[in-house]
PDB file of C-alpha atoms in Angstrom:
ATOM      1  CA  MET A   1      41.206 -11.998  63.592  1.00 54.00           C
ATOM      2  CA  ALA A   2      39.014 -10.492  66.246  1.00 53.00           C
ATOM      3  CA  PRO A   3      35.312 -10.105  65.999  1.00 52.00           C
ATOM      4  CA  ALA A   4      33.576  -6.710  65.791  1.00 56.00           C
ATOM      5  CA  SER A   5      33.661  -4.594  62.692  1.00 58.00           C
ATOM      6  CA  PRO A   6      34.099  -2.296  60.983  1.00 61.00           C
ATOM      7  CA  TYR A   7      37.777  -2.169  61.882  1.00 56.00           C
ATOM      8  CA  ALA A   8      39.717   1.117  62.195  1.00 62.00           C
ATOM      9  CA  SER A   9      41.679   0.017  59.126  1.00 68.00           C
ATOM     10  CA  MET A  10      40.004  -2.405  56.751  1.00 73.00           C
ATOM     11  CA  GLN A  11      43.186  -2.560  54.684  1.00 80.00           C
ATOM     12  CA  GLY A  12      45.262  -3.297  57.714  1.00 82.00           C
ATOM     13  CA  ALA A  13      42.949  -6.216  58.591  1.00 83.00           C
ATOM     14  CA  LEU A  14      43.123  -7.517  55.030  1.00 90.00           C
ATOM     15  CA  ASN A  15      46.963  -7.215  55.009  1.00 90.00           C
ATOM     16  CA  SER A  16      47.166  -9.255  58.214  1.00 92.00           C
ATOM     17  CA  ILE A  17      44.896 -11.935  56.810  1.00 92.00           C
ATOM     18  CA  ARG A  18      46.812 -12.082  53.539  1.00 94.00           C
ATOM     19  CA  TYR A  19      50.135 -12.413  55.408  1.00 95.00           C
ATOM     20  CA  ALA A  20      48.793 -15.324  57.449  1.00 93.00           C
ATOM     21  CA  ARG A  21      47.298 -17.015  54.358  1.00 95.00           C
ATOM     22  CA  GLU A  22      50.354 -16.630  52.133  1.00 96.00           C
ATOM     23  CA  ASN A  23      52.859 -17.517  54.872  1.00 93.00           C
ATOM     24  CA  ARG A  24      50.883 -20.428  56.211  1.00 93.00           C
ATOM     25  CA  VAL A  25      50.559 -18.823  59.669  1.00 94.00           C
ATOM     26  CA  PRO A  26      47.628 -20.258  61.650  1.00 94.00           C
ATOM     27  CA  ILE A  27      44.700 -17.876  61.738  1.00 94.00           C
ATOM     28  CA  LEU A  28      41.173 -18.069  63.098  1.00 94.00           C
ATOM     29  CA  GLY A  29      38.726 -15.342  62.108  1.00 92.00           C
ATOM     30  CA  THR A  30      35.577 -15.017  64.130  1.00 88.00           C
ATOM     31  CA  CYS A  31      32.542 -12.944  63.219  1.00 85.00           C
ATOM     32  CA  GLY A  32      33.988  -9.705  61.761  1.00 86.00           C
ATOM     33  CA  GLY A  33      37.379 -11.419  61.393  1.00 88.00           C
ATOM     34  CA  PHE A  34      35.779 -14.125  59.292  1.00 90.00           C
ATOM     35  CA  GLN A  35      33.934 -11.631  57.201  1.00 90.00           C
ATOM     36  CA  HIS A  36      37.165  -9.917  56.350  1.00 90.00           C
ATOM     37  CA  MET A  37      38.760 -13.275  55.513  1.00 93.00           C
ATOM     38  CA  ILE A  38      36.053 -13.686  52.865  1.00 94.00           C
ATOM     39  CA  ILE A  39      36.854 -10.257  51.409  1.00 92.00           C
ATOM     40  CA  GLU A  40      40.626 -10.888  51.407  1.00 96.00           C
ATOM     41  CA  PHE A  41      40.266 -14.321  49.771  1.00 96.00           C
ATOM     42  CA  THR A  42      37.865 -13.171  47.073  1.00 96.00           C
ATOM     43  CA  ARG A  43      39.944 -10.103  46.201  1.00 95.00           C
ATOM     44  CA  ASP A  44      43.446 -11.595  46.327  1.00 96.00           C
ATOM     45  CA  VAL A  45      42.881 -15.268  45.409  1.00 97.00           C
ATOM     46  CA  MET A  46      39.815 -15.093  43.159  1.00 97.00           C
ATOM     47  CA  GLY A  47      40.705 -11.757  41.625  1.00 97.00           C
ATOM     48  CA  LEU A  48      37.377 -10.134  42.448  1.00 96.00           C
ATOM     49  CA  ALA A  49      38.877  -6.702  43.159  1.00 95.00           C
ATOM     50  CA  ALA A  50      35.411  -5.150  43.736  1.00 95.00           C
ATOM     51  CA  ALA A  51      34.448  -7.684  46.422  1.00 95.00           C
ATOM     52  CA  ASP A  52      33.168  -5.741  49.435  1.00 92.00           C
ATOM     53  CA  HIS A  53      31.309  -5.731  52.738  1.00 92.00           C
ATOM     54  CA  ALA A  54      27.710  -4.441  53.012  1.00 93.00           C
ATOM     55  CA  GLU A  55      28.283  -2.992  56.488  1.00 89.00           C
ATOM     56  CA  ILE A  56      31.213  -0.835  55.244  1.00 88.00           C
ATOM     57  CA  HIS A  57      30.265  -0.078  51.616  1.00 89.00           C
ATOM     58  CA  PRO A  58      26.585  -0.913  51.182  1.00 92.00           C
ATOM     59  CA  GLU A  59      26.546   0.734  47.723  1.00 92.00           C
ATOM     60  CA  SER A  60      29.201  -1.590  46.373  1.00 93.00           C
ATOM     61  CA  PRO A  61      28.213  -3.481  43.205  1.00 92.00           C
ATOM     62  CA  MET A  62      29.820  -6.736  44.447  1.00 95.00           C
ATOM     63  CA  LEU A  63      28.823  -7.495  48.020  1.00 94.00           C
ATOM     64  CA  LEU A  64      30.456 -10.728  49.170  1.00 94.00           C
ATOM     65  CA  VAL A  65      29.499 -10.098  52.813  1.00 92.00           C
ATOM     66  CA  THR A  66      25.824  -9.235  53.265  1.00 91.00           C
ATOM     67  CA  PRO A  67      23.272  -9.120  56.098  1.00 86.00           C
ATOM     68  CA  LEU A  68      22.289 -12.559  57.310  1.00 81.00           C
ATOM     69  CA  SER A  69      18.731 -13.609  56.699  1.00 68.00           C
ATOM     70  CA  CYS A  70      18.538 -14.305  60.427  1.00 60.00           C
ATOM     71  CA  ALA A  71      20.945 -12.297  62.567  1.00 57.00           C
ATOM     72  CA  PHE A  72      23.089 -14.600  64.621  1.00 52.00           C
ATOM     73  CA  ARG A  73      22.490 -13.827  68.303  1.00 56.00           C
ATOM     74  CA  GLU A  74      23.196 -15.351  71.721  1.00 61.00           C
ATOM     75  CA  HIS A  75      20.923 -18.344  71.057  1.00 70.00           C
ATOM     76  CA  THR A  76      21.671 -22.001  70.618  1.00 79.00           C
ATOM     77  CA  HIS A  77      22.144 -23.029  66.999  1.00 83.00           C
ATOM     78  CA  ARG A  78      22.606 -26.468  65.477  1.00 90.00           C
ATOM     79  CA  PHE A  79      25.339 -26.676  62.795  1.00 92.00           C
ATOM     80  CA  LEU A  80      25.814 -29.444  60.254  1.00 96.00           C
ATOM     81  CA  LEU A  81      29.514 -30.086  59.527  1.00 97.00           C
ATOM     82  CA  THR A  82      30.948 -31.446  56.326  1.00 97.00           C
ATOM     83  CA  PRO A  83      31.904 -35.082  56.826  1.00 97.00           C
ATOM     84  CA  GLY A  84      35.666 -35.606  56.349  1.00 96.00           C
ATOM     85  CA  SER A  85      36.467 -31.898  56.868  1.00 96.00           C
ATOM     86  CA  ARG A  86      39.026 -30.731  59.367  1.00 95.00           C
ATOM     87  CA  THR A  87      36.155 -28.894  61.054  1.00 96.00           C
ATOM     88  CA  ALA A  88      34.236 -32.195  61.625  1.00 97.00           C
ATOM     89  CA  SER A  89      37.501 -33.818  62.702  1.00 96.00           C
ATOM     90  CA  ALA A  90      38.127 -31.073  65.339  1.00 95.00           C
ATOM     91  CA  TYR A  91      34.620 -31.562  66.732  1.00 95.00           C
ATOM     92  CA  GLY A  92      34.742 -35.336  66.415  1.00 96.00           C
ATOM     93  CA  THR A  93      31.263 -35.352  64.862  1.00 96.00           C
ATOM     94  CA  ASN A  94      29.269 -34.127  61.848  1.00 96.00           C
ATOM     95  CA  GLU A  95      26.957 -31.832  63.828  1.00 95.00           C
ATOM     96  CA  THR A  96      27.252 -29.574  66.832  1.00 92.00           C
ATOM     97  CA  ILE A  97      25.405 -26.990  68.896  1.00 89.00           C
ATOM     98  CA  GLU A  98      26.906 -23.501  69.265  1.00 83.00           C
ATOM     99  CA  GLN A  99      25.719 -20.480  71.215  1.00 73.00           C
ATOM    100  CA  TYR A 100      28.519 -17.972  71.184  1.00 61.00           C
ATOM    101  CA  GLY A 101      28.500 -14.470  69.816  1.00 61.00           C
ATOM    102  CA  ILE A 102      26.455 -12.006  67.808  1.00 66.00           C
ATOM    103  CA  CYS A 103      26.946 -11.697  64.058  1.00 74.00           C
ATOM    104  CA  ASN A 104      24.807  -9.777  61.562  1.00 82.00           C
ATOM    105  CA  TYR A 105      26.748 -10.312  58.328  1.00 86.00           C
ATOM    106  CA  GLY A 106      27.935 -13.386  56.459  1.00 89.00           C
ATOM    107  CA  LEU A 107      28.898 -14.828  53.087  1.00 93.00           C
ATOM    108  CA  ASN A 108      26.485 -13.786  50.364  1.00 94.00           C
ATOM    109  CA  PRO A 109      24.760 -17.048  49.340  1.00 94.00           C
ATOM    110  CA  ALA A 110      25.037 -16.008  45.663  1.00 95.00           C
ATOM    111  CA  PHE A 111      28.815 -16.425  45.926  1.00 96.00           C
ATOM    112  CA  ALA A 112      28.981 -19.442  48.275  1.00 96.00           C
ATOM    113  CA  ALA A 113      29.615 -22.143  45.645  1.00 96.00           C
ATOM    114  CA  GLN A 114      32.176 -20.032  43.753  1.00 97.00           C
ATOM    115  CA  VAL A 115      34.183 -19.218  46.963  1.00 97.00           C
ATOM    116  CA  SER A 116      34.018 -22.797  48.153  1.00 96.00           C
ATOM    117  CA  GLN A 117      35.172 -24.145  44.764  1.00 97.00           C
ATOM    118  CA  ALA A 118      38.151 -21.719  44.841  1.00 97.00           C
ATOM    119  CA  GLY A 119      39.403 -23.388  47.983  1.00 97.00           C
ATOM    120  CA  PHE A 120      37.856 -21.514  50.949  1.00 97.00           C
ATOM    121  CA  ARG A 121      35.445 -24.339  51.621  1.00 97.00           C
ATOM    122  CA  ILE A 122      32.177 -24.241  53.459  1.00 97.00           C
ATOM    123  CA  THR A 123      32.459 -26.830  56.208  1.00 97.00           C
ATOM    124  CA  GLY A 124      29.656 -25.835  58.576  1.00 95.00           C
ATOM    125  CA  VAL A 125      26.101 -24.602  57.899  1.00 94.00           C
ATOM    126  CA  ASP A 126      23.099 -23.872  60.073  1.00 89.00           C
ATOM    127  CA  GLU A 127      19.840 -25.722  59.717  1.00 87.00           C
ATOM    128  CA  ASP A 128      18.784 -23.285  56.977  1.00 86.00           C
ATOM    129  CA  GLY A 129      21.874 -24.044  54.990  1.00 90.00           C
ATOM    130  CA  GLU A 130      23.583 -20.664  55.612  1.00 89.00           C
ATOM    131  CA  THR A 131      27.376 -20.701  55.870  1.00 92.00           C
ATOM    132  CA  ARG A 132      28.725 -20.577  59.426  1.00 91.00           C
ATOM    133  CA  ILE A 133      32.149 -22.204  59.183  1.00 93.00           C
ATOM    134  CA  MET A 134      34.782 -22.212  56.386  1.00 95.00           C
ATOM    135  CA  GLU A 135      38.335 -23.573  56.129  1.00 96.00           C
ATOM    136  CA  LEU A 136      41.070 -22.939  53.570  1.00 97.00           C
ATOM    137  CA  ASP A 137      42.317 -26.014  51.644  1.00 95.00           C
ATOM    138  CA  GLY A 138      46.062 -26.703  51.958  1.00 93.00           C
ATOM    139  CA  HIS A 139      46.663 -24.352  54.866  1.00 95.00           C
ATOM    140  CA  PRO A 140      47.790 -25.586  58.340  1.00 92.00           C
ATOM    141  CA  PHE A 141      44.940 -23.717  60.004  1.00 91.00           C
ATOM    142  CA  CYS A 142      42.916 -21.014  58.292  1.00 94.00           C
ATOM    143  CA  PHE A 143      39.402 -21.164  59.622  1.00 94.00           C
ATOM    144  CA  GLY A 144      36.592 -18.656  59.853  1.00 94.00           C
ATOM    145  CA  THR A 145      33.429 -18.848  61.907  1.00 92.00           C
ATOM    146  CA  LEU A 146      30.371 -16.643  62.209  1.00 88.00           C
ATOM    147  CA  PHE A 147      30.247 -17.406  65.888  1.00 85.00           C
ATOM    148  CA  GLN A 148      32.842 -16.733  68.531  1.00 82.00           C
ATOM    149  CA  PRO A 149      34.332 -19.942  69.864  1.00 83.00           C
ATOM    150  CA  GLU A 150      36.779 -17.967  72.052  1.00 81.00           C
ATOM    151  CA  ARG A 151      33.805 -17.047  74.246  1.00 73.00           C
ATOM    152  CA  SER A 152      33.653 -20.622  75.483  1.00 76.00           C
ATOM    153  CA  ALA A 153      36.416 -19.592  77.874  1.00 75.00           C
ATOM    154  CA  PHE A 154      33.843 -17.671  79.843  1.00 75.00           C
ATOM    155  CA  LYS A 155      32.318 -21.007  80.750  1.00 80.00           C
ATOM    156  CA  GLY A 156      35.676 -22.666  81.426  1.00 82.00           C
ATOM    157  CA  ILE A 157      35.426 -24.743  78.245  1.00 82.00           C
ATOM    158  CA  VAL A 158      38.191 -25.236  75.698  1.00 82.00           C
ATOM    159  CA  HIS A 159      36.351 -25.095  72.373  1.00 85.00           C
ATOM    160  CA  PRO A 160      37.443 -27.707  69.762  1.00 90.00           C
ATOM    161  CA  LEU A 161      38.379 -25.060  67.191  1.00 90.00           C
ATOM    162  CA  ILE A 162      40.377 -23.070  69.748  1.00 89.00           C
ATOM    163  CA  ARG A 163      42.175 -26.254  70.766  1.00 92.00           C
ATOM    164  CA  GLU A 164      43.114 -26.998  67.150  1.00 91.00           C
ATOM    165  CA  PHE A 165      44.163 -23.387  66.510  1.00 90.00           C
ATOM    166  CA  VAL A 166      46.518 -23.530  69.515  1.00 90.00           C
ATOM    167  CA  ARG A 167      47.915 -26.873  68.320  1.00 91.00           C
ATOM    168  CA  ALA A 168      48.521 -25.472  64.849  1.00 91.00           C
ATOM    169  CA  ALA A 169      50.161 -22.348  66.282  1.00 89.00           C
ATOM    170  CA  ALA A 170      52.407 -24.436  68.555  1.00 89.00           C
ATOM    171  CA  ALA A 171      53.400 -26.650  65.615  1.00 86.00           C
ATOM    172  CA  ASP A 172      54.165 -23.491  63.612  1.00 76.00           C
ATOM    173  CA  ALA A 173      56.394 -21.960  66.315  1.00 70.00           C
ATOM    174  CA  ARG A 174      59.270 -20.314  64.515  1.00 62.00           C
ATOM    175  CA  PRO A 175      61.664 -17.470  65.203  1.00 64.00           C
ATOM    176  CA  SER A 176      60.094 -14.046  64.572  1.00 62.00           C
ATOM    177  CA  LYS A 177      60.718 -12.906  61.008  1.00 58.00           C
ATOM    178  CA  GLY A 178      58.878  -9.635  61.215  1.00 59.00           C
ATOM    179  CA  VAL A 179      56.067  -8.526  58.948  1.00 54.00           C
ATOM    180  CA  ASP A 180      56.773  -7.023  55.554  1.00 51.00           C
TER     181      ASP A 180
END
């Protein structure tokens, strides 16, 4: 799921994410894509039908995606990765430095433990403990990041998460079934 939001069709974005999640199709959501992955998961898996995004519906009583305490800009950030996670495995370490992208919204810290316990696990945080990377348990590749690893291509670098996404997609290659 591409960065930048709000999307022309929030429901269309959520339908795409749900299809990938339910059909075990590899998906990587970055920035706005990740934010919508949080909304889809909390609504459809956790049953929190009122879960919403502060940028789109700031008046909502249940904001799962809220403004970050420190907007994520084109600066270098150190992330701590969960030991033993697929995220840490992809990076080959338990911490990394990232500098890609601009994100202003992320997972509301008040819901972080609940979402993680439901299976969309927090596997990367910044030095302040704010969520930056999540992965879905039991899925071949369902990752969300609040930075844009795809931008590493501008520097001629294959980012570890992009490499793992491509591997998962290649392993998943199947004849086209169409989308319901």
